[in-house]
Structures are given as structure tokens and as C-alpha cells.
CSV table of C-alpha atoms and ligand atoms in Angstrom, one decimal:
chain,number,residue,atom,x,y,z
A,24,UNK,CA,74.3,42.4,142.8
A,25,UNK,CA,77.8,41.1,142.7
A,26,UNK,CA,80.6,41.4,145.2
A,27,UNK,CA,82.2,44.8,146.2
A,28,UNK,CA,85.7,45.5,145.2
A,29,UNK,CA,87.7,47.5,147.7
A,30,UNK,CA,90.4,49.9,146.5
A,31,UNK,CA,92.2,52.2,148.8
A,32,UNK,CA,89.7,54.7,150.2
A,33,UNK,CA,87.1,53.6,147.7
A,34,UNK,CA,84.8,50.6,147.3
A,35,UNK,CA,82.9,50.0,144.1
A,36,UNK,CA,80.4,47.4,142.9
A,37,UNK,CA,78.1,46.5,140.1
A,38,UNK,CA,74.5,46.0,140.8
A,39,UNK,CA,71.3,45.5,138.8
A,40,UNK,CA,68.3,47.8,139.0
A,41,UNK,CA,65.3,45.7,140.1
A,42,UNK,CA,62.9,48.0,138.2
A,43,UNK,CA,64.8,48.2,134.9
A,44,UNK,CA,67.2,45.3,134.9
A,45,UNK,CA,70.0,47.8,134.1
A,46,UNK,CA,73.5,46.9,135.3
A,47,UNK,CA,75.2,49.9,136.8
A,48,UNK,CA,78.2,50.8,139.0
A,49,UNK,CA,78.1,52.2,142.5
A,50,UNK,CA,80.7,53.7,144.8
A,51,UNK,CA,80.5,53.2,148.6
A,52,UNK,CA,80.0,56.4,150.7
A,53,UNK,CA,80.9,55.5,154.3
A,54,UNK,CA,78.8,58.4,155.6
A,55,UNK,CA,79.6,60.4,158.7
A,56,UNK,CA,79.0,58.9,162.1
A,57,UNK,CA,76.0,60.4,163.8
A,58,UNK,CA,75.2,62.7,160.8
A,59,UNK,CA,74.7,60.7,157.6
A,60,UNK,CA,74.2,57.0,156.9
A,61,UNK,CA,76.6,55.0,154.8
A,62,UNK,CA,75.2,54.2,151.3
A,63,UNK,CA,76.1,53.2,147.8
A,64,UNK,CA,76.0,56.0,145.2
A,65,UNK,CA,74.3,56.5,142.9
A,66,UNK,CA,71.3,54.9,144.8
A,67,UNK,CA,69.4,54.4,141.6
A,68,UNK,CA,70.2,53.3,138.0
A,69,UNK,CA,70.5,56.0,135.3
A,70,UNK,CA,67.0,55.2,134.1
A,71,UNK,CA,65.5,55.5,137.6
A,72,UNK,CA,67.4,58.8,138.0
A,73,UNK,CA,65.9,60.0,134.7
A,74,UNK,CA,62.4,59.0,135.7
A,75,UNK,CA,62.7,60.6,139.1
A,76,UNK,CA,64.0,63.8,137.6
A,77,UNK,CA,61.1,63.8,135.0
A,78,UNK,CA,58.6,63.2,137.8
A,79,UNK,CA,60.0,66.0,139.9
A,80,UNK,CA,59.9,68.3,136.9
A,81,UNK,CA,56.3,67.3,136.2
A,82,UNK,CA,55.5,67.9,139.9
A,83,UNK,CA,57.1,71.3,139.7
A,84,UNK,CA,55.2,72.1,136.6
A,85,UNK,CA,51.9,71.0,138.2
A,86,UNK,CA,52.6,73.1,141.3
A,87,UNK,CA,52.9,76.2,139.0
A,88,UNK,CA,49.5,75.2,137.5
A,89,UNK,CA,47.7,74.8,140.8
A,90,UNK,CA,45.0,77.4,140.2
A,91,UNK,CA,44.3,75.9,136.7
A,92,UNK,CA,44.1,72.4,138.2
A,93,UNK,CA,41.6,73.5,140.8
A,94,UNK,CA,39.5,75.3,138.2
A,95,UNK,CA,39.5,72.3,135.8
A,96,UNK,CA,38.7,69.9,138.6
A,97,UNK,CA,35.7,72.1,139.6
A,98,UNK,CA,34.6,72.3,136.0
A,99,UNK,CA,34.8,68.5,135.5
A,100,UNK,CA,33.0,67.8,138.8
A,101,UNK,CA,30.1,70.1,137.7
A,102,UNK,CA,29.9,68.5,134.3
A,103,UNK,CA,30.0,64.9,135.7
A,104,UNK,CA,26.4,63.7,135.6
A,105,UNK,CA,27.1,60.6,137.6
A,106,UNK,CA,28.9,62.3,140.4
A,107,UNK,CA,26.0,62.8,142.8
A,108,UNK,CA,25.0,59.2,142.4
A,109,UNK,CA,28.5,58.0,142.9
A,110,UNK,CA,29.0,60.0,146.0
A,111,UNK,CA,25.6,58.9,147.3
A,112,UNK,CA,26.5,55.2,146.8
A,113,UNK,CA,29.9,55.7,148.5
A,114,UNK,CA,28.3,57.5,151.5
A,115,UNK,CA,25.6,54.9,151.9
A,116,UNK,CA,28.1,52.0,151.8
A,117,UNK,CA,30.4,53.8,154.3
A,118,UNK,CA,27.6,54.7,156.6
A,119,UNK,CA,26.1,51.2,156.5
A,120,UNK,CA,29.5,49.7,157.3
A,121,UNK,CA,30.1,52.1,160.2
A,122,UNK,CA,26.6,51.6,161.5
A,123,UNK,CA,27.2,47.8,161.6
A,124,UNK,CA,30.5,48.4,163.5
A,125,UNK,CA,28.7,50.7,166.0
A,126,UNK,CA,26.1,48.0,166.6
A,127,UNK,CA,28.7,45.3,167.0
A,128,UNK,CA,30.6,47.5,169.4
A,129,UNK,CA,27.5,48.4,171.3
A,130,UNK,CA,26.6,44.7,171.8
A,131,UNK,CA,30.1,43.9,172.9
A,132,UNK,CA,30.6,46.8,175.2
A,133,UNK,CA,27.1,46.9,176.9
A,134,UNK,CA,26.1,43.3,177.1
A,135,UNK,CA,27.2,42.8,180.7
A,136,UNK,CA,25.4,45.9,181.8
A,137,UNK,CA,22.1,44.7,180.1
A,138,UNK,CA,22.5,41.2,181.6
A,139,UNK,CA,23.0,42.6,185.1
A,140,UNK,CA,19.9,44.9,184.7
A,141,UNK,CA,17.7,42.1,183.4
A,142,UNK,CA,18.9,39.6,186.0
A,143,UNK,CA,18.0,42.2,188.6
A,144,UNK,CA,14.6,42.7,187.1
A,145,UNK,CA,14.0,38.9,186.9
A,146,UNK,CA,15.1,38.5,190.5
A,147,UNK,CA,12.7,41.2,191.7
A,148,UNK,CA,9.8,39.6,189.8
A,149,UNK,CA,10.6,36.3,191.5
A,150,UNK,CA,10.9,38.0,194.9
A,151,UNK,CA,7.5,39.7,194.4
A,152,UNK,CA,6.0,36.3,193.5
A,153,UNK,CA,7.5,34.6,196.6
A,154,UNK,CA,6.1,37.5,198.7
A,155,UNK,CA,2.7,37.2,197.2
A,156,UNK,CA,2.7,33.5,197.8
A,157,UNK,CA,3.6,34.0,201.4
A,158,UNK,CA,1.0,36.7,201.8
A,159,UNK,CA,-1.7,34.3,200.5
A,160,UNK,CA,-0.5,31.6,202.9
A,161,UNK,CA,-0.7,34.0,205.9
A,162,UNK,CA,-4.2,35.3,204.8
A,163,UNK,CA,-5.4,31.7,204.2
A,164,UNK,CA,-4.4,30.6,207.7
B,28,ZN,ZN1,66.1,51.6,137.5
């Protein structure tokens, strides 16, 4: 990109498209306050504009063919011998990953609860032992 040249009511500049390396001119559009941002036009180089137009035309053509696309996709899916195996492998991998996440979350979230429970159980076991020892002492007197 090179410097902008201001002319009365109109600023122009040359810039280079990063995708195509094409040098092209732009005119500054100051926009409208609160409605439209200022920008340099055209935004893209002629080649970019061409590719964009072709892509939009292709998208429009594909939109007209939607029913055909669905039908062909269904046909290919049915004819694809490796599809079930591929889906199975993906499902197994995803589920294994999520199961590991669930286990990790369970350990992280519930650890304090389990510690408290087992500390209580352990204390109660000790308490019963102390009580039994004292009972034996009393009976042995
Ligand atoms: Zn371009």
C-alpha cells in the first residue's frame, strides 16, 4: 500500500491485493456518520471481485440444485462401503474422549465430598474402637 493522494472531495490510493499481488486503485468513501463506515472502494482487487462473483454464481446455481444435491449425497452415502466403519470409529473416538472428560470432571468436582465422607467413616471407626477399649477396661475392673 502506498500513500493516499487527496484531491478536492476525493482521496485515491494504489494498493496491492494480498491474495493476488495485483496493484489496483481505490477511492475513499467517507461513509455516513452513524449509518455506514468509511472505506476504500473497491474493497477487493478486480481478480478478487471476479472470484467472488463466480463463487456467488456457483452458490446460486447450487441453491437451485438443492434437491439433486440431497439425492446424490444420499446415493453416495448408501454406496459408500466404508461409511459405517468410519462413523463407528468417529463415534468411538468422540465418546471415549467425552467419557474421559466426564471422569476427570467427576474427580475434580466430587473429591471434597468423598474425602469428607471417608474422613467421617474413619473417625466413626476410631470412635467405636475407643469405646470398645473403654468398655473392656470397665468390664475388666
Ligand atoms: Zn485479489
